[in-house]
PDB file of C-alpha atoms and ligand atoms in Angstrom:
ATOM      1  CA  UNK A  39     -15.341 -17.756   6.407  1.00 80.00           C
ATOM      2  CA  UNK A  40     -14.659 -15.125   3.520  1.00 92.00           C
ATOM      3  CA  UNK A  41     -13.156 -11.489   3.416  1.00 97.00           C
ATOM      4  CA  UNK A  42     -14.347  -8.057   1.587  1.00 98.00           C
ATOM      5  CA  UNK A  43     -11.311  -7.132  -0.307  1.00 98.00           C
ATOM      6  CA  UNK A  44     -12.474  -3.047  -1.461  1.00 98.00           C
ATOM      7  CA  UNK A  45     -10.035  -2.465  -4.934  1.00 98.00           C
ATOM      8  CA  UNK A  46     -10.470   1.815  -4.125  1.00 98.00           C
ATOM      9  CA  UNK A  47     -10.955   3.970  -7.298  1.00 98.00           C
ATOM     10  CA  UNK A  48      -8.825   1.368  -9.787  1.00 97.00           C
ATOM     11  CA  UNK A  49      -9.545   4.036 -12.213  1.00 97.00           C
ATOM     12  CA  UNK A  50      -8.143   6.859 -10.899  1.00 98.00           C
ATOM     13  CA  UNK A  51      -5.398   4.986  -8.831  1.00 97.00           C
ATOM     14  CA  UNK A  52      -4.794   2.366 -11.563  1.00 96.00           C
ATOM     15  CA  UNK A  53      -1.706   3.837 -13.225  1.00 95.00           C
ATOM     16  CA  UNK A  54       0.989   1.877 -11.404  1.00 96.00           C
ATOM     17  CA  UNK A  55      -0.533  -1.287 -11.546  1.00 96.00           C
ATOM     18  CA  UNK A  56      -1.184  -1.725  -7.875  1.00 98.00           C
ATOM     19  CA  UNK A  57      -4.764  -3.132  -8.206  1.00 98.00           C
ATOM     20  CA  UNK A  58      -2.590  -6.384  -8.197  1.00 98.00           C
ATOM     21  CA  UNK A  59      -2.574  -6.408  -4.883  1.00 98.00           C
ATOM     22  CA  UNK A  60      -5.953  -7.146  -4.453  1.00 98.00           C
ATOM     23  CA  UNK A  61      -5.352 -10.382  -6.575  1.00 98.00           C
ATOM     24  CA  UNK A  62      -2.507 -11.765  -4.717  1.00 98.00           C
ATOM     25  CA  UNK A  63      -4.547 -11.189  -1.368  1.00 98.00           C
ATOM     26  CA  UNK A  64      -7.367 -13.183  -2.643  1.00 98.00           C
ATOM     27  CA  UNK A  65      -5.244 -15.853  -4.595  1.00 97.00           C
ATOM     28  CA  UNK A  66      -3.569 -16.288  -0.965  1.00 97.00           C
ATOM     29  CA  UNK A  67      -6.676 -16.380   1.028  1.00 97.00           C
ATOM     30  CA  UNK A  68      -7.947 -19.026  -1.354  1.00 96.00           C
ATOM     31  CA  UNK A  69      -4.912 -21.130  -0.428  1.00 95.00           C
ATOM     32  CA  UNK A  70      -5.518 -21.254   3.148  1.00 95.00           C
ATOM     33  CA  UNK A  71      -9.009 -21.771   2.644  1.00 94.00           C
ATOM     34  CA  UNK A  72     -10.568 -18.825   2.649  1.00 96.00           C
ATOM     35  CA  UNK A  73     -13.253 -17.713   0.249  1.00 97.00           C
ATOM     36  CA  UNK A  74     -11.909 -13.856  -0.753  1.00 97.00           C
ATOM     37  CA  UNK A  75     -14.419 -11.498  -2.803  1.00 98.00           C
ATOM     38  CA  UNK A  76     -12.742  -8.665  -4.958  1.00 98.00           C
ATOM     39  CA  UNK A  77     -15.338  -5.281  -4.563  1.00 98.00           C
ATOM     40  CA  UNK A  78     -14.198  -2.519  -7.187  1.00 98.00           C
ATOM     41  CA  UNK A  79     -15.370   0.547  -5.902  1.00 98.00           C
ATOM     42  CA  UNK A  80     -15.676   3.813  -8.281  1.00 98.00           C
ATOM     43  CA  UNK A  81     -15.038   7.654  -7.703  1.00 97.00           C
ATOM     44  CA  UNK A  82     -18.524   8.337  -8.174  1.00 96.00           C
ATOM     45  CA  UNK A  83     -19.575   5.416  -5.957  1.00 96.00           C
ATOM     46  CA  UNK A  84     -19.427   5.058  -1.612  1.00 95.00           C
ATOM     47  CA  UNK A  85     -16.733   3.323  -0.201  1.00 97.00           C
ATOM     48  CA  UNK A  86     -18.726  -0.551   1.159  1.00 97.00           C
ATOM     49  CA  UNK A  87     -18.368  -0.148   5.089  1.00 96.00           C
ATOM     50  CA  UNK A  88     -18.204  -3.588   5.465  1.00 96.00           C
ATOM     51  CA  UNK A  89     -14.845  -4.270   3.571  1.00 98.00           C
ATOM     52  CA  UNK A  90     -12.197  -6.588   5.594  1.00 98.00           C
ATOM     53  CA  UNK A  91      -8.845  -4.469   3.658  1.00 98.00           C
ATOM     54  CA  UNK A  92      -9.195  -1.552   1.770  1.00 98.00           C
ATOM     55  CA  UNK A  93      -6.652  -0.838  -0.745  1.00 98.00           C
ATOM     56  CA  UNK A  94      -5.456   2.382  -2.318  1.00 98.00           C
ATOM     57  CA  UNK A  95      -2.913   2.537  -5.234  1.00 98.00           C
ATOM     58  CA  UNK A  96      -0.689   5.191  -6.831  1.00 98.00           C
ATOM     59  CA  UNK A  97      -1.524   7.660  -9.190  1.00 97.00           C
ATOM     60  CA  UNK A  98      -0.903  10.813 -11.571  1.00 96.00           C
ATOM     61  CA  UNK A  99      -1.417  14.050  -9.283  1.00 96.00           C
ATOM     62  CA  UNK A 100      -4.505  15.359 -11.240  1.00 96.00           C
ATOM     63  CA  UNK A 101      -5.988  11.351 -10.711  1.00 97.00           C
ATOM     64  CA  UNK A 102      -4.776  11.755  -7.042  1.00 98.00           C
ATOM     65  CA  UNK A 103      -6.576  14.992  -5.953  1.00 98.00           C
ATOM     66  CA  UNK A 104      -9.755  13.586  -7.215  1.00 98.00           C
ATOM     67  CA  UNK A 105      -9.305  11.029  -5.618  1.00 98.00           C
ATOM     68  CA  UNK A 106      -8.765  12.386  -2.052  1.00 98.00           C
ATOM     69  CA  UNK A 107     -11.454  14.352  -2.450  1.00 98.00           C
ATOM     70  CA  UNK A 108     -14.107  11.465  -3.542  1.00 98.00           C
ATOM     71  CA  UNK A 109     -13.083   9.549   0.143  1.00 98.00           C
ATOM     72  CA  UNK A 110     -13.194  12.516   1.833  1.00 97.00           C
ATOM     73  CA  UNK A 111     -15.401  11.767   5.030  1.00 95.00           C
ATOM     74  CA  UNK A 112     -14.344   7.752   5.026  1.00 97.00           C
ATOM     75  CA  UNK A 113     -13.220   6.636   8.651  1.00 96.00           C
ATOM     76  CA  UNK A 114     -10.179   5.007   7.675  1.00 98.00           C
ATOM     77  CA  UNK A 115      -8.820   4.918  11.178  1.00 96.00           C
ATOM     78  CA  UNK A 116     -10.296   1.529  12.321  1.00 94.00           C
ATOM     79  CA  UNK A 117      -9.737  -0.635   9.064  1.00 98.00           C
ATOM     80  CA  UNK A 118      -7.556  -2.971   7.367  1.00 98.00           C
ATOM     81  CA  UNK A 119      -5.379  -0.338   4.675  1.00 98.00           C
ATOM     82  CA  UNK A 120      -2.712  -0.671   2.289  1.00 98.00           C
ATOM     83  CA  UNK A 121      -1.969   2.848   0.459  1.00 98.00           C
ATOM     84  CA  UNK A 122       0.924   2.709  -1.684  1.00 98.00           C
ATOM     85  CA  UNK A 123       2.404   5.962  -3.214  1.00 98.00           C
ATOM     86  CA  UNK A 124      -0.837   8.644  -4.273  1.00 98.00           C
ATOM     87  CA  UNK A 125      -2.853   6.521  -1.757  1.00 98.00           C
ATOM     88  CA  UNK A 126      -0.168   7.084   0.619  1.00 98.00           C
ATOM     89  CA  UNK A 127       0.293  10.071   0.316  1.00 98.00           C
ATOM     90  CA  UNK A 128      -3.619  11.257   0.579  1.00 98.00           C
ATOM     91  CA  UNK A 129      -3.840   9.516   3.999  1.00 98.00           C
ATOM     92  CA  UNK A 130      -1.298  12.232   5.484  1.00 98.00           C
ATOM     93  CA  UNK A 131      -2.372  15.986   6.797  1.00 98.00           C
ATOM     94  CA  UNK A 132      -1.076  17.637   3.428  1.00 98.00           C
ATOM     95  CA  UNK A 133       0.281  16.703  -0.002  1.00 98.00           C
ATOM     96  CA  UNK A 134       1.126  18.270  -2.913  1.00 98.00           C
ATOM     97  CA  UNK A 135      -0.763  17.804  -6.873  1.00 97.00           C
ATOM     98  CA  UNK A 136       0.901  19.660 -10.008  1.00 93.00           C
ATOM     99  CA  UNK A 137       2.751  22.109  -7.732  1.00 95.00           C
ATOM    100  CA  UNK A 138      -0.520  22.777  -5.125  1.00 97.00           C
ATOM    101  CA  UNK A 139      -0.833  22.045  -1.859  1.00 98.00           C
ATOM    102  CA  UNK A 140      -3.939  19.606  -1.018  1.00 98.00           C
ATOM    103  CA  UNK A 141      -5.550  18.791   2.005  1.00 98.00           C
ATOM    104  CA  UNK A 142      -5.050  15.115   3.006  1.00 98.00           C
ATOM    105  CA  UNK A 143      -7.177  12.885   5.000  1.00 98.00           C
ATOM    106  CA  UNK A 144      -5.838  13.315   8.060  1.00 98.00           C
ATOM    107  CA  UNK A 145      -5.304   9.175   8.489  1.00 98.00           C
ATOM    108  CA  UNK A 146      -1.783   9.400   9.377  1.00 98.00           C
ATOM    109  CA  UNK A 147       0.173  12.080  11.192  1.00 98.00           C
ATOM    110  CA  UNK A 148       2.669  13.140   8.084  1.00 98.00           C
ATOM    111  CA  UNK A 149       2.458  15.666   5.182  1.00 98.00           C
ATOM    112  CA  UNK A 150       4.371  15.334   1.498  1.00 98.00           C
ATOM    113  CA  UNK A 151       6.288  17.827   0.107  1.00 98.00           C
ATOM    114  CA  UNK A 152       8.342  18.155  -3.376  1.00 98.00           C
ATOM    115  CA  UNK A 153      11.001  16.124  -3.565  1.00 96.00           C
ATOM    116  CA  UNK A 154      14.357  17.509  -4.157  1.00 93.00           C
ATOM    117  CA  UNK A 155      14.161  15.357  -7.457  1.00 94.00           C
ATOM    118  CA  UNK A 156      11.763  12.304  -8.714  1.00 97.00           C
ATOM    119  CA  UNK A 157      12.201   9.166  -6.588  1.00 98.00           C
ATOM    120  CA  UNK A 158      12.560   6.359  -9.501  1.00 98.00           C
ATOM    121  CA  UNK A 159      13.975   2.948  -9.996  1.00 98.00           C
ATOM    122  CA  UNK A 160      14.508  -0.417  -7.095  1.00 98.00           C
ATOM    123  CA  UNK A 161      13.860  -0.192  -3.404  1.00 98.00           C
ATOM    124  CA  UNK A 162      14.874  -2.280  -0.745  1.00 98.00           C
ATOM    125  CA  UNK A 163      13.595  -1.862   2.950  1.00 98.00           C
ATOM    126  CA  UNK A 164      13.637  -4.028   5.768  1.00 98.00           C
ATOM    127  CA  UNK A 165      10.679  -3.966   8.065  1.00 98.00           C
ATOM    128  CA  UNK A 166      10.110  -4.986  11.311  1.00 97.00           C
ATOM    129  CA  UNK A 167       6.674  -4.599  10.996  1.00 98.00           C
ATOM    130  CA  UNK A 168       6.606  -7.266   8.595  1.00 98.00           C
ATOM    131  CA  UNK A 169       9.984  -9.001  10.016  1.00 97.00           C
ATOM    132  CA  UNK A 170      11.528  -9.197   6.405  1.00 98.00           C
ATOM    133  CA  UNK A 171      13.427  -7.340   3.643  1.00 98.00           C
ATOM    134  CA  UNK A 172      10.787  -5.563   1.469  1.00 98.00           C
ATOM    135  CA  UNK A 173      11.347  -4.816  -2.632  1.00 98.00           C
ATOM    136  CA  UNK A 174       9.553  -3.175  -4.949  1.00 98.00           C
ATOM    137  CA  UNK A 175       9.551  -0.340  -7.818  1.00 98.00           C
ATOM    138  CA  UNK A 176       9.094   3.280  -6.636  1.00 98.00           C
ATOM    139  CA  UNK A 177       8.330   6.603  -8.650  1.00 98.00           C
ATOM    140  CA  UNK A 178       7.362   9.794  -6.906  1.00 98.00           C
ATOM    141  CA  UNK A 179       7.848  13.300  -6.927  1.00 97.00           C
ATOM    142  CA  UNK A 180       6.401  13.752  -3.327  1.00 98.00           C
ATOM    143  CA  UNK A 181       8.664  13.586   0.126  1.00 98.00           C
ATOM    144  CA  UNK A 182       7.089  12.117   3.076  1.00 98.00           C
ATOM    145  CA  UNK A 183       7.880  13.614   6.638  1.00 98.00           C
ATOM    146  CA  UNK A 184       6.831  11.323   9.040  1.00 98.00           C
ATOM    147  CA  UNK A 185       5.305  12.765  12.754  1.00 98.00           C
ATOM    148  CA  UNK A 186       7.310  12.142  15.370  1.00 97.00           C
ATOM    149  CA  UNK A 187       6.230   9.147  17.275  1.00 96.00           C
ATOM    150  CA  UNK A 188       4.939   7.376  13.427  1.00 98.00           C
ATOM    151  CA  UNK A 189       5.893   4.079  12.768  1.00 98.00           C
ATOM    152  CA  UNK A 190       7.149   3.555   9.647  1.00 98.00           C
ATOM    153  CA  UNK A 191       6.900   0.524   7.419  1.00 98.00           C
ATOM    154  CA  UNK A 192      10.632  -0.595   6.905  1.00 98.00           C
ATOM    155  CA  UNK A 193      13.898   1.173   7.062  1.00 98.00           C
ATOM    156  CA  UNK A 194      15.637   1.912   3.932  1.00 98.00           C
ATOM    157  CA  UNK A 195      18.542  -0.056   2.142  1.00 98.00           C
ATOM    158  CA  UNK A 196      18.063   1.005  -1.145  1.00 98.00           C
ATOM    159  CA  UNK A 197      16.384   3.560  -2.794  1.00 98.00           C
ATOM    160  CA  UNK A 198      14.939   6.527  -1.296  1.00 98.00           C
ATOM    161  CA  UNK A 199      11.627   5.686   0.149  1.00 98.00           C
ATOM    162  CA  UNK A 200      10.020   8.475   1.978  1.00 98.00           C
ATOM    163  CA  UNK A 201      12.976  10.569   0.907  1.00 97.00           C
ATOM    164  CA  UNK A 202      13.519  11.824   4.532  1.00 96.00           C
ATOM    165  CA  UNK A 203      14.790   9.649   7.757  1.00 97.00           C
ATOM    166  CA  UNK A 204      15.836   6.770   5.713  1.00 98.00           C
ATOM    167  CA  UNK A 205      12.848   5.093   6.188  1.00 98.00           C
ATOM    168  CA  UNK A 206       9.760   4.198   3.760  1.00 98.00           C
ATOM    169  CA  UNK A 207       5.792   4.367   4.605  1.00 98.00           C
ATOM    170  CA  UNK A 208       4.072   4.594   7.916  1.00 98.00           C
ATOM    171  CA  UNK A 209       2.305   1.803   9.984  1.00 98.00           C
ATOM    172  CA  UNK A 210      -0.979   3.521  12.366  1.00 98.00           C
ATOM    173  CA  UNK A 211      -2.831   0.520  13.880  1.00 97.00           C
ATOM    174  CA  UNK A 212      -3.807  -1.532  10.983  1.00 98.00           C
ATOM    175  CA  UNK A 213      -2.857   1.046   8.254  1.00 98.00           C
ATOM    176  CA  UNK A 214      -0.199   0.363   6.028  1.00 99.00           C
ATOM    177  CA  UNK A 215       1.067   2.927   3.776  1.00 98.00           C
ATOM    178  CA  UNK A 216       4.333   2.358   1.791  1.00 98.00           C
ATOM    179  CA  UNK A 217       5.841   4.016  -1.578  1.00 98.00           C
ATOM    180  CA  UNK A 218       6.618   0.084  -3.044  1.00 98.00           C
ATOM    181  CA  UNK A 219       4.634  -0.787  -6.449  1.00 98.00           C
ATOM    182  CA  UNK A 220       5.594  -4.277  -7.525  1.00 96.00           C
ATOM    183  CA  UNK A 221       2.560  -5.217  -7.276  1.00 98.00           C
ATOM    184  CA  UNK A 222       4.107  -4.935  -3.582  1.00 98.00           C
ATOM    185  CA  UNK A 223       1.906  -8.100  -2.147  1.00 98.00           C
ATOM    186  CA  UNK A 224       3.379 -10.064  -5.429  1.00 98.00           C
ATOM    187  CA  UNK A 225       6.886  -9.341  -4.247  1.00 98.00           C
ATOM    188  CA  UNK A 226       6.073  -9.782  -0.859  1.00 98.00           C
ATOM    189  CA  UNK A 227       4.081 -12.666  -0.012  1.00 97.00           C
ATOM    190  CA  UNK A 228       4.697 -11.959   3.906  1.00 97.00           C
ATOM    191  CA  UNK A 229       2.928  -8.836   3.798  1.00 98.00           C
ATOM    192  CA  UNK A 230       0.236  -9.858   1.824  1.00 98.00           C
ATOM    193  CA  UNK A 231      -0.275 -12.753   4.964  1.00 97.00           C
ATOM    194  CA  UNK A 232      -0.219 -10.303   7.362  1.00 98.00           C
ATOM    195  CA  UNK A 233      -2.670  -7.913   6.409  1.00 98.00           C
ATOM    196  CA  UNK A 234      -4.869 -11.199   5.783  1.00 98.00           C
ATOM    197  CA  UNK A 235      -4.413 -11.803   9.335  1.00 97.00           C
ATOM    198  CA  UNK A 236      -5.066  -8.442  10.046  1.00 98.00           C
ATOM    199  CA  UNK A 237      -8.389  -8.669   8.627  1.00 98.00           C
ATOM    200  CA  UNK A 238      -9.026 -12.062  10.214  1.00 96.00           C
ATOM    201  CA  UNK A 239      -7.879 -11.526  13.879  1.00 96.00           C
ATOM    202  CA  UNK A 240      -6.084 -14.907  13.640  1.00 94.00           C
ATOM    203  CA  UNK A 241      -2.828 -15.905  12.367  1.00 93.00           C
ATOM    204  CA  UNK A 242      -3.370 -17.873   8.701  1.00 89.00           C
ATOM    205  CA  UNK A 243      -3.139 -21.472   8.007  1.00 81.00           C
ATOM    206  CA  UNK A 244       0.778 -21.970   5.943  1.00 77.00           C
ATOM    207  CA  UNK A 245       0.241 -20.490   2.775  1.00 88.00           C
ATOM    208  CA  UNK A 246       1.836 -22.856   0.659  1.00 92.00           C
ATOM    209  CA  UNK A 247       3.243 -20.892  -2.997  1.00 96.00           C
ATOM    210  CA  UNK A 248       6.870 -21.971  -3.525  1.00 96.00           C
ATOM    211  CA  UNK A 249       6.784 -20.025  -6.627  1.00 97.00           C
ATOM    212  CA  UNK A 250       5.951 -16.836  -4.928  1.00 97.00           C
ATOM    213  CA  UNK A 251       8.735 -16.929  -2.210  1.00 97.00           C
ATOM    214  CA  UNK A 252      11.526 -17.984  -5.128  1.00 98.00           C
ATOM    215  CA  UNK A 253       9.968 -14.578  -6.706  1.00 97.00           C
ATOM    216  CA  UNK A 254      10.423 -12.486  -3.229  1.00 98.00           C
ATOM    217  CA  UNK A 255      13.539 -14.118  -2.272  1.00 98.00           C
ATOM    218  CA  UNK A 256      15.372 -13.163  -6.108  1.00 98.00           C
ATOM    219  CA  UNK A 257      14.427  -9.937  -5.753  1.00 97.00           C
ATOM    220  CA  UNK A 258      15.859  -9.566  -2.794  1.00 98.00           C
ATOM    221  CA  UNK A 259      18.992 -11.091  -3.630  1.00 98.00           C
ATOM    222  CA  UNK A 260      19.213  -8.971  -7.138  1.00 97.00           C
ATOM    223  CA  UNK A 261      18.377  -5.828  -5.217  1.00 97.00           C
ATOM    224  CA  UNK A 262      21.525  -4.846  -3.097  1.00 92.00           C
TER     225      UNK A 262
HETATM  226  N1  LIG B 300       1.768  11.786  -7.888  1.00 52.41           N
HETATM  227  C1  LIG B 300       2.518  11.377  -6.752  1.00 52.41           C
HETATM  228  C2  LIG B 300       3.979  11.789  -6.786  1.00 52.41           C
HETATM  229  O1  LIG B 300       4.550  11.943  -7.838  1.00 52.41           O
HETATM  230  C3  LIG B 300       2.397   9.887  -6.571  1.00 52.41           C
HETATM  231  C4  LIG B 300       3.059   9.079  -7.651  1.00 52.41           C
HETATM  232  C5  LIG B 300       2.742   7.607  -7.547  1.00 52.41           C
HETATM  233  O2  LIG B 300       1.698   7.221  -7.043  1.00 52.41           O
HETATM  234  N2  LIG B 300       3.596   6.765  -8.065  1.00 52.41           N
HETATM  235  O3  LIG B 300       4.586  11.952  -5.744  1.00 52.41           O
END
């Protein structure tokens, strides 16, 4: 048994340092037993269609746009995804880059608009989708209106998240989006098992990395 991790454009949606994510899904695959394979994919190169997650960082606006634009075409809809902040954002109807509106991919129902102000420092969410309190680092310019009838990710505690509803990210099927950099999956062990069993249509031997949950569990307890 082994999974298709795809690390999506690292060097355009590199600059927040999300492309850990990818490592603490395949350190905890390895752990229960799973043989995970990193693929790096570039802008100038097609998304793999047989990836198990795909997984889409944050970015500068100009980094962003090109982004979108290189994926544009890529089902999304019936995949493992976890889009955090610029990757987030480009999975909605509409965004914004350096003041321009930009057509999104049209994976989730939702469009970004400037924020009132930038978005920066802690955030706490709980999720239900994940059953746990979330934390991470967010820094964003963009406001996410949700749809009605979208799920999102966690409801805020601290922080400012989407910046509208009180909530943070959006959950359609098996596509996670959320505005948490952390690496999120390092802060968040739970989520990083879940979108492993996502991908593996089972639920995961225990995943046994005491380190990991004192990590999770002190940021949750520093972050009020
Ligand atoms: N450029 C986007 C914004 O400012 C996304 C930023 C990010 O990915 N951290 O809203």
């Amino acid at each position: 048994m082994s999974i298709r991790i795809v690390r999506i454009h690292n060097e355009l949606l590199g600059t927040y340092g999300d492309r850990g994510n990818a490592d603490v899904l395949a350190f905890r695959a390895g752990l229960a037993g799973v043989k995970a394979h990193i693929v790096d994919v570039s802008y100038r190169d097609e998304l793999p269609d047989d990836g198990d997650i795909y997984l889409l960082g944050g970015a500068e606006d100009a980094a962003q746009v090109l982004s979108c634009k290189a994926l544009k075409g890529f089902d999304f809809t019936s995949r493992v995804v976890l889009a955090v902040c610029a990757g987030f954002q480009i999975l909605g109807n509409s965004y914004f880059a350096g003041g321009v509106k930009q057509e999104g991919l049209g994976v989730i129902d939702m469009e970004t608009i400037p924020g009132s102000s930038r978005f920066v420092g802690d955030i706490k969410i709980y999720s239900d989708v994940v059953n746990v309190e979330l934390t991470g680092f967010e820094n964003h310019g963009g406001q996410t209106n949700l749809a009605g009838g979208i799920t999102p990710l966690g409801r805020v505690i601290t922080g400012s998240g989407n910046g509208a509803g009180g909530v943070d990210g959006a959950v359609v099927g098996n596509v996670f989006g959320t505005y948490l950099h952390g690496p999120v999956l390092a802060r968040n062990p739970e989520f990083a098992d879940l979108l492993l069993e996502r991908a593996l249509g089972r639920e995961l031997s225990r995943v046994n990395d005491p380190l990991a949950d004192q990590y999770a569990a002190w940021r949750r307890a520093v972050i009020k």
